[in-house]
PDB file of C-alpha atoms and ligand atoms in Angstrom:
ATOM      1  CA  UNK I 120     -14.418  -2.867 -21.330  1.00 79.00           C
ATOM      2  CA  UNK I 121     -16.087  -1.230 -18.308  1.00 95.00           C
ATOM      3  CA  UNK I 122     -14.483  -0.574 -14.936  1.00 98.00           C
ATOM      4  CA  UNK I 123     -17.074  -2.851 -13.361  1.00 97.00           C
ATOM      5  CA  UNK I 124     -16.287  -5.679 -15.773  1.00 97.00           C
ATOM      6  CA  UNK I 125     -12.531  -5.239 -15.263  1.00 98.00           C
ATOM      7  CA  UNK I 126     -13.010  -5.495 -11.501  1.00 98.00           C
ATOM      8  CA  UNK I 127     -15.175  -8.598 -11.782  1.00 97.00           C
ATOM      9  CA  UNK I 128     -12.662 -10.242 -14.120  1.00 97.00           C
ATOM     10  CA  UNK I 129      -9.750  -9.609 -11.770  1.00 98.00           C
ATOM     11  CA  UNK I 130     -11.674 -10.675  -8.667  1.00 97.00           C
ATOM     12  CA  UNK I 131     -12.759 -13.921 -10.305  1.00 97.00           C
ATOM     13  CA  UNK I 132      -9.171 -14.674 -11.325  1.00 96.00           C
ATOM     14  CA  UNK I 133      -7.574 -14.349  -7.874  1.00 98.00           C
ATOM     15  CA  UNK I 134      -7.989 -16.445  -4.709  1.00 98.00           C
ATOM     16  CA  UNK I 135     -10.540 -15.124  -2.238  1.00 96.00           C
ATOM     17  CA  UNK I 136      -8.017 -14.392   0.530  1.00 96.00           C
ATOM     18  CA  UNK I 137      -6.164 -11.870  -1.644  1.00 98.00           C
ATOM     19  CA  UNK I 138      -7.016  -8.225  -0.962  1.00 98.00           C
ATOM     20  CA  UNK I 139      -7.421  -6.133  -4.096  1.00 98.00           C
ATOM     21  CA  UNK I 140      -6.482  -2.473  -3.779  1.00 98.00           C
ATOM     22  CA  UNK I 141      -7.933  -0.521  -6.711  1.00 98.00           C
ATOM     23  CA  UNK I 142      -5.241   2.040  -7.538  1.00 98.00           C
ATOM     24  CA  UNK I 143      -7.178   5.121  -8.632  1.00 98.00           C
ATOM     25  CA  UNK I 144      -4.461   7.790  -8.766  1.00 98.00           C
ATOM     26  CA  UNK I 145      -5.029  10.447 -11.463  1.00 96.00           C
ATOM     27  CA  UNK I 146      -8.534   9.066 -12.164  1.00 97.00           C
ATOM     28  CA  UNK I 147     -11.674  11.196 -11.700  1.00 97.00           C
ATOM     29  CA  UNK I 148     -14.165  10.551  -8.891  1.00 98.00           C
ATOM     30  CA  UNK I 149     -16.695   9.392 -11.506  1.00 98.00           C
ATOM     31  CA  UNK I 150     -14.408   6.454 -12.342  1.00 98.00           C
ATOM     32  CA  UNK I 151     -13.941   5.610  -8.678  1.00 98.00           C
ATOM     33  CA  UNK I 152     -17.719   5.760  -8.184  1.00 98.00           C
ATOM     34  CA  UNK I 153     -18.139   3.230 -10.956  1.00 98.00           C
ATOM     35  CA  UNK I 154     -15.918   0.851  -8.984  1.00 98.00           C
ATOM     36  CA  UNK I 155     -17.723   1.783  -5.768  1.00 98.00           C
ATOM     37  CA  UNK I 156     -21.104   1.052  -7.309  1.00 98.00           C
ATOM     38  CA  UNK I 157     -19.780  -2.335  -8.411  1.00 97.00           C
ATOM     39  CA  UNK I 158     -19.206  -3.038  -4.711  1.00 98.00           C
ATOM     40  CA  UNK I 159     -15.544  -2.140  -4.393  1.00 98.00           C
ATOM     41  CA  UNK I 160     -14.438  -0.386  -1.194  1.00 98.00           C
ATOM     42  CA  UNK I 161     -10.610  -0.363  -1.132  1.00 98.00           C
ATOM     43  CA  UNK I 162      -8.855   2.374  -3.092  1.00 98.00           C
ATOM     44  CA  UNK I 163      -5.164   3.239  -3.317  1.00 98.00           C
ATOM     45  CA  UNK I 164      -3.750   6.683  -4.008  1.00 98.00           C
ATOM     46  CA  UNK I 165      -0.141   7.846  -4.134  1.00 97.00           C
ATOM     47  CA  UNK I 166      -0.590  11.561  -3.382  1.00 98.00           C
ATOM     48  CA  UNK I 167      -1.993  12.680  -0.053  1.00 98.00           C
ATOM     49  CA  UNK I 168      -3.684  15.805  -1.410  1.00 98.00           C
ATOM     50  CA  UNK I 169      -5.500  13.850  -4.104  1.00 98.00           C
ATOM     51  CA  UNK I 170      -6.601  11.193  -1.622  1.00 98.00           C
ATOM     52  CA  UNK I 171      -7.927  13.872   0.773  1.00 98.00           C
ATOM     53  CA  UNK I 172      -9.977  15.509  -1.997  1.00 98.00           C
ATOM     54  CA  UNK I 173     -11.458  12.196  -3.129  1.00 98.00           C
ATOM     55  CA  UNK I 174     -12.180  11.188   0.466  1.00 98.00           C
ATOM     56  CA  UNK I 175     -14.146  14.416   0.941  1.00 98.00           C
ATOM     57  CA  UNK I 176     -16.240  13.812  -2.155  1.00 98.00           C
ATOM     58  CA  UNK I 177     -16.947  10.117  -1.776  1.00 98.00           C
ATOM     59  CA  UNK I 178     -18.948   7.807   0.536  1.00 98.00           C
ATOM     60  CA  UNK I 179     -17.451   7.330   3.981  1.00 98.00           C
ATOM     61  CA  UNK I 180     -17.327   3.528   4.016  1.00 98.00           C
ATOM     62  CA  UNK I 181     -14.309   3.504   1.669  1.00 98.00           C
ATOM     63  CA  UNK I 182     -10.966   2.192   2.917  1.00 98.00           C
ATOM     64  CA  UNK I 183      -8.270   4.557   1.675  1.00 99.00           C
ATOM     65  CA  UNK I 184      -4.760   3.171   1.246  1.00 99.00           C
ATOM     66  CA  UNK I 185      -1.772   5.469   0.830  1.00 98.00           C
ATOM     67  CA  UNK I 186       0.557   3.555  -1.500  1.00 98.00           C
ATOM     68  CA  UNK I 187       3.026   6.294  -2.432  1.00 96.00           C
ATOM     69  CA  UNK I 188       6.021   7.859  -0.777  1.00 95.00           C
ATOM     70  CA  UNK I 189       4.905   9.794   2.308  1.00 96.00           C
ATOM     71  CA  UNK I 190       6.304  13.185   3.246  1.00 96.00           C
ATOM     72  CA  UNK I 191       6.277  13.655   6.981  1.00 97.00           C
ATOM     73  CA  UNK I 192       4.765  17.151   6.874  1.00 98.00           C
ATOM     74  CA  UNK I 193       1.691  15.825   5.034  1.00 98.00           C
ATOM     75  CA  UNK I 194       0.766  12.957   7.347  1.00 98.00           C
ATOM     76  CA  UNK I 195      -1.555  15.280   9.280  1.00 98.00           C
ATOM     77  CA  UNK I 196      -3.910  15.683   6.311  1.00 98.00           C
ATOM     78  CA  UNK I 197      -4.765  11.971   6.105  1.00 98.00           C
ATOM     79  CA  UNK I 198      -4.394  10.913   9.740  1.00 98.00           C
ATOM     80  CA  UNK I 199      -8.104  11.121  10.464  1.00 98.00           C
ATOM     81  CA  UNK I 200      -9.213   8.611   7.856  1.00 98.00           C
ATOM     82  CA  UNK I 201      -6.407   6.661   6.152  1.00 98.00           C
ATOM     83  CA  UNK I 202      -6.847   2.931   6.677  1.00 98.00           C
ATOM     84  CA  UNK I 203      -3.417   1.626   5.623  1.00 99.00           C
ATOM     85  CA  UNK I 204      -0.123   3.367   4.825  1.00 98.00           C
ATOM     86  CA  UNK I 205       1.978   1.065   2.612  1.00 98.00           C
ATOM     87  CA  UNK I 206       5.161   3.102   2.256  1.00 97.00           C
ATOM     88  CA  UNK I 207       6.628   3.472   5.746  1.00 98.00           C
ATOM     89  CA  UNK I 208      10.398   3.472   5.434  1.00 96.00           C
ATOM     90  CA  UNK I 209      11.762   5.036   8.601  1.00 96.00           C
ATOM     91  CA  UNK I 210      11.243   5.298  12.340  1.00 97.00           C
ATOM     92  CA  UNK I 211      11.103   9.072  11.935  1.00 97.00           C
ATOM     93  CA  UNK I 212       8.071   8.793   9.637  1.00 98.00           C
ATOM     94  CA  UNK I 213       6.458   6.253  11.931  1.00 98.00           C
ATOM     95  CA  UNK I 214       6.831   8.644  14.870  1.00 98.00           C
ATOM     96  CA  UNK I 215       5.017  11.368  12.939  1.00 98.00           C
ATOM     97  CA  UNK I 216       2.225   8.958  11.962  1.00 98.00           C
ATOM     98  CA  UNK I 217       1.932   7.957  15.623  1.00 98.00           C
ATOM     99  CA  UNK I 218       1.757  11.591  16.717  1.00 98.00           C
ATOM    100  CA  UNK I 219      -0.996  12.440  14.235  1.00 98.00           C
ATOM    101  CA  UNK I 220      -2.929   9.224  14.985  1.00 98.00           C
ATOM    102  CA  UNK I 221      -2.877  10.098  18.676  1.00 98.00           C
ATOM    103  CA  UNK I 222      -4.485  13.464  17.924  1.00 98.00           C
ATOM    104  CA  UNK I 223      -7.409  11.628  16.392  1.00 98.00           C
ATOM    105  CA  UNK I 224      -7.453   8.994  19.108  1.00 98.00           C
ATOM    106  CA  UNK I 225      -6.907   6.154  16.654  1.00 98.00           C
ATOM    107  CA  UNK I 226      -4.403   3.526  15.640  1.00 98.00           C
ATOM    108  CA  UNK I 227      -3.100   3.764  12.074  1.00 98.00           C
ATOM    109  CA  UNK I 228      -2.174   0.539  10.311  1.00 98.00           C
ATOM    110  CA  UNK I 229       1.085   0.604   8.372  1.00 98.00           C
ATOM    111  CA  UNK I 230       3.295  -1.590   6.215  1.00 98.00           C
ATOM    112  CA  UNK I 231       7.067  -1.295   6.139  1.00 98.00           C
ATOM    113  CA  UNK I 232       8.329  -0.723   2.616  1.00 98.00           C
ATOM    114  CA  UNK I 233      11.241  -3.009   1.870  1.00 98.00           C
ATOM    115  CA  UNK I 234      13.650  -2.217  -0.940  1.00 96.00           C
ATOM    116  CA  UNK I 235      13.383  -5.266  -3.184  1.00 95.00           C
ATOM    117  CA  UNK I 236      14.187  -3.762  -6.595  1.00 93.00           C
ATOM    118  CA  UNK I 237      17.653  -4.677  -7.794  1.00 89.00           C
ATOM    119  CA  UNK I 238      17.536  -1.641 -10.111  1.00 85.00           C
ATOM    120  CA  UNK I 239      15.212   1.450  -9.746  1.00 70.00           C
ATOM    121  CA  UNK I 240      15.757   1.382  -6.012  1.00 68.00           C
ATOM    122  CA  UNK I 241      14.574   4.694  -4.668  1.00 71.00           C
ATOM    123  CA  UNK I 242      12.645   3.977  -1.502  1.00 84.00           C
ATOM    124  CA  UNK I 243      12.450   1.323   1.111  1.00 94.00           C
ATOM    125  CA  UNK I 244      14.336  -0.193   4.002  1.00 96.00           C
ATOM    126  CA  UNK I 245      16.652  -3.176   4.035  1.00 95.00           C
ATOM    127  CA  UNK I 246      15.458  -6.333   5.776  1.00 95.00           C
ATOM    128  CA  UNK I 247      17.957  -5.547   8.556  1.00 96.00           C
ATOM    129  CA  UNK I 248      16.594  -1.999   8.987  1.00 97.00           C
ATOM    130  CA  UNK I 249      13.082  -3.414   9.330  1.00 97.00           C
ATOM    131  CA  UNK I 250      14.181  -5.925  11.922  1.00 97.00           C
ATOM    132  CA  UNK I 251      16.057  -3.253  13.887  1.00 97.00           C
ATOM    133  CA  UNK I 252      13.041  -0.954  13.787  1.00 97.00           C
ATOM    134  CA  UNK I 253      10.613  -3.619  15.008  1.00 97.00           C
ATOM    135  CA  UNK I 254      12.853  -4.536  17.935  1.00 96.00           C
ATOM    136  CA  UNK I 255      13.689  -0.971  18.987  1.00 97.00           C
ATOM    137  CA  UNK I 256      12.539   0.465  22.291  1.00 97.00           C
ATOM    138  CA  UNK I 257      11.410   3.641  20.532  1.00 98.00           C
ATOM    139  CA  UNK I 258       9.099   1.663  18.270  1.00 97.00           C
ATOM    140  CA  UNK I 259       7.577  -0.217  21.193  1.00 96.00           C
ATOM    141  CA  UNK I 260       6.564   3.112  22.716  1.00 97.00           C
ATOM    142  CA  UNK I 261       4.468   4.048  19.677  1.00 98.00           C
ATOM    143  CA  UNK I 262       0.995   2.999  20.753  1.00 98.00           C
ATOM    144  CA  UNK I 263      -0.946   4.606  17.914  1.00 98.00           C
ATOM    145  CA  UNK I 264       0.601   2.759  14.976  1.00 98.00           C
ATOM    146  CA  UNK I 265       0.350  -0.908  14.142  1.00 98.00           C
ATOM    147  CA  UNK I 266       2.703  -2.606  11.678  1.00 98.00           C
ATOM    148  CA  UNK I 267       0.633  -5.128   9.753  1.00 98.00           C
ATOM    149  CA  UNK I 268       3.201  -6.350   7.243  1.00 98.00           C
ATOM    150  CA  UNK I 269       5.516  -5.469   4.385  1.00 98.00           C
ATOM    151  CA  UNK I 270       5.241  -3.792   1.008  1.00 98.00           C
ATOM    152  CA  UNK I 271       7.554  -4.013  -1.976  1.00 97.00           C
ATOM    153  CA  UNK I 272       7.904  -2.513  -5.434  1.00 95.00           C
ATOM    154  CA  UNK I 273       9.728  -4.602  -7.997  1.00 94.00           C
ATOM    155  CA  UNK I 274      11.978  -3.186 -10.697  1.00 93.00           C
ATOM    156  CA  UNK I 275      10.082  -1.745 -13.683  1.00 90.00           C
ATOM    157  CA  UNK I 276      11.206  -4.331 -16.220  1.00 92.00           C
ATOM    158  CA  UNK I 277       9.822  -6.912 -18.619  1.00 93.00           C
ATOM    159  CA  UNK I 278      12.298  -9.412 -17.176  1.00 95.00           C
ATOM    160  CA  UNK I 279       9.898 -11.600 -15.189  1.00 96.00           C
ATOM    161  CA  UNK I 280      12.709 -13.779 -13.844  1.00 97.00           C
ATOM    162  CA  UNK I 281      14.109 -10.735 -12.111  1.00 96.00           C
ATOM    163  CA  UNK I 282      10.686  -9.640 -10.834  1.00 97.00           C
ATOM    164  CA  UNK I 283      10.098 -13.143  -9.491  1.00 98.00           C
ATOM    165  CA  UNK I 284      13.440 -13.076  -7.659  1.00 98.00           C
ATOM    166  CA  UNK I 285      12.500  -9.721  -6.097  1.00 97.00           C
ATOM    167  CA  UNK I 286       9.057 -10.948  -5.019  1.00 98.00           C
ATOM    168  CA  UNK I 287      10.573 -14.089  -3.509  1.00 98.00           C
ATOM    169  CA  UNK I 288      13.023 -11.928  -1.608  1.00 98.00           C
ATOM    170  CA  UNK I 289      10.123  -9.995  -0.039  1.00 98.00           C
ATOM    171  CA  UNK I 290       8.351 -13.235   0.899  1.00 98.00           C
ATOM    172  CA  UNK I 291      11.541 -14.625   2.493  1.00 98.00           C
ATOM    173  CA  UNK I 292      12.060 -11.370   4.398  1.00 98.00           C
ATOM    174  CA  UNK I 293       8.450 -11.506   5.587  1.00 98.00           C
ATOM    175  CA  UNK I 294       8.771 -15.131   6.748  1.00 98.00           C
ATOM    176  CA  UNK I 295      11.934 -14.360   8.731  1.00 97.00           C
ATOM    177  CA  UNK I 296      10.438 -11.303  10.438  1.00 97.00           C
ATOM    178  CA  UNK I 297       7.144 -13.077  11.022  1.00 96.00           C
ATOM    179  CA  UNK I 298       8.742 -15.672  13.307  1.00 96.00           C
ATOM    180  CA  UNK I 299       9.549 -12.888  15.783  1.00 95.00           C
ATOM    181  CA  UNK I 300       6.683 -10.522  15.027  1.00 95.00           C
ATOM    182  CA  UNK I 301       3.535 -12.520  14.530  1.00 94.00           C
ATOM    183  CA  UNK I 302       1.374  -9.440  14.124  1.00 95.00           C
ATOM    184  CA  UNK I 303       2.691  -9.318  10.543  1.00 98.00           C
ATOM    185  CA  UNK I 304      -0.002 -10.674   8.224  1.00 98.00           C
ATOM    186  CA  UNK I 305       0.145  -8.686   4.995  1.00 98.00           C
ATOM    187  CA  UNK I 306       2.494  -8.848   2.012  1.00 98.00           C
ATOM    188  CA  UNK I 307       1.639  -6.030  -0.402  1.00 98.00           C
ATOM    189  CA  UNK I 308       3.191  -6.818  -3.781  1.00 98.00           C
ATOM    190  CA  UNK I 309       2.022  -7.083  -7.374  1.00 98.00           C
ATOM    191  CA  UNK I 310       0.572  -4.557  -9.840  1.00 97.00           C
ATOM    192  CA  UNK I 311      -1.305  -4.796 -13.165  1.00 97.00           C
ATOM    193  CA  UNK I 312       1.532  -6.431 -15.074  1.00 95.00           C
ATOM    194  CA  UNK I 313       2.669  -8.920 -12.469  1.00 96.00           C
ATOM    195  CA  UNK I 314      -0.005  -9.578  -9.849  1.00 98.00           C
ATOM    196  CA  UNK I 315      -0.463 -13.225 -10.840  1.00 97.00           C
ATOM    197  CA  UNK I 316       3.254 -13.844 -10.385  1.00 98.00           C
ATOM    198  CA  UNK I 317       3.152 -11.912  -7.105  1.00 98.00           C
ATOM    199  CA  UNK I 318       0.353 -14.137  -5.791  1.00 98.00           C
ATOM    200  CA  UNK I 319       2.322 -17.261  -6.757  1.00 98.00           C
ATOM    201  CA  UNK I 320       5.213 -15.788  -4.773  1.00 98.00           C
ATOM    202  CA  UNK I 321       3.091 -15.247  -1.638  1.00 98.00           C
ATOM    203  CA  UNK I 322       1.445 -11.838  -2.002  1.00 98.00           C
ATOM    204  CA  UNK I 323      -1.678 -11.297   0.103  1.00 98.00           C
ATOM    205  CA  UNK I 324      -2.487  -7.805  -1.198  1.00 98.00           C
ATOM    206  CA  UNK I 325      -2.227  -6.610  -4.783  1.00 98.00           C
ATOM    207  CA  UNK I 326      -2.294  -3.003  -5.998  1.00 98.00           C
ATOM    208  CA  UNK I 327      -3.918  -2.841  -9.408  1.00 98.00           C
ATOM    209  CA  UNK I 328      -4.542   0.377 -11.316  1.00 98.00           C
ATOM    210  CA  UNK I 329      -4.461   0.346 -15.112  1.00 97.00           C
ATOM    211  CA  UNK I 330      -6.053  -3.106 -15.453  1.00 98.00           C
ATOM    212  CA  UNK I 331      -9.121  -1.683 -13.694  1.00 98.00           C
ATOM    213  CA  UNK I 332      -9.293   1.966 -14.724  1.00 98.00           C
ATOM    214  CA  UNK I 333      -7.340   1.938 -18.000  1.00 95.00           C
ATOM    215  CA  UNK I 334      -4.033   3.637 -18.775  1.00 93.00           C
ATOM    216  CA  UNK I 335      -3.183   6.801 -16.853  1.00 90.00           C
ATOM    217  CA  UNK I 336      -2.628  10.069 -18.669  1.00 80.00           C
ATOM    218  CA  UNK I 337      -0.257  12.426 -16.872  1.00 72.00           C
ATOM    219  CA  UNK I 338      -0.219  16.018 -18.010  1.00 58.00           C
TER     220      UNK I 338
HETATM  221  C1  PLP K 115       0.584   3.226  -9.609  1.00 57.54           C
HETATM  222  C2  PLP K 115       0.944   2.194  -8.607  1.00 57.54           C
HETATM  223  C3  PLP K 115       0.409   0.890  -8.690  1.00 57.54           C
HETATM  224  C4  PLP K 115      -0.523   0.423  -9.790  1.00 57.54           C
HETATM  225  O1  PLP K 115       0.106   0.350 -11.032  1.00 57.54           O
HETATM  226  P1  PLP K 115      -0.609  -0.338 -12.313  1.00 57.54           P
HETATM  227  O2  PLP K 115       0.522  -0.805 -13.121  1.00 57.54           O
HETATM  228  O3  PLP K 115      -1.435   0.716 -12.952  1.00 57.54           O
HETATM  229  O4  PLP K 115      -1.443  -1.462 -11.806  1.00 57.54           O
HETATM  230  C5  PLP K 115       0.754   0.000  -7.685  1.00 57.54           C
HETATM  231  N1  PLP K 115       1.565   0.338  -6.674  1.00 57.54           N
HETATM  232  C6  PLP K 115       2.089   1.564  -6.568  1.00 57.54           C
HETATM  233  C7  PLP K 115       2.974   1.880  -5.404  1.00 57.54           C
HETATM  234  C8  PLP K 115       1.798   2.528  -7.534  1.00 57.54           C
HETATM  235  O5  PLP K 115       2.339   3.749  -7.407  1.00 57.54           O
END
């Protein structure tokens, strides 16, 4: 199966309002170009250095999404071009993103990462943390970042009942926050194995890698 065919199959199987982020981490530029030439423009990477290198080599109308954990000292490398940062999990990180965005005279769109996984819970904020952040005076002074919504990573498990519960928790958290912060529009949840379930649970943005590019081989 070709990358182009995989993309077409996924796009035809999801509602039109769902944004598909093609997760291209570890894949060579030639694979990304195959997706590009099939008309795809939104790519997700989880390492800043890798995203910077691919950005340099590829056409400039691509929207680059940072979907991985972000180290504050590396924000500066992507600040000029990144179009959405999914994994914002602290005010401290947001301040650094704001500072770097200001240097480039732009506003960087971000999602707050909420900890939804009942198990493997490494990163992310609680719903309360997110609410506190959005209402803080310090946040209101950050004019070069814009919070567009929430992102969540479910537990890595074959137990779909659990994954569904975690997705529903993110949707509920989004709905509660959205009543006070109506700039929130995006719910980033769902990957290759569970994006259909995620969409049923209210996802508006799915991050799909292996179903498009094939399995990843880490060395
Ligand atoms: C790798 C990754 C994905 C895509 O995973 P697949 O199972 O290959 O679709 C989605 N989201 C994040 C945050 C990732 O790191």
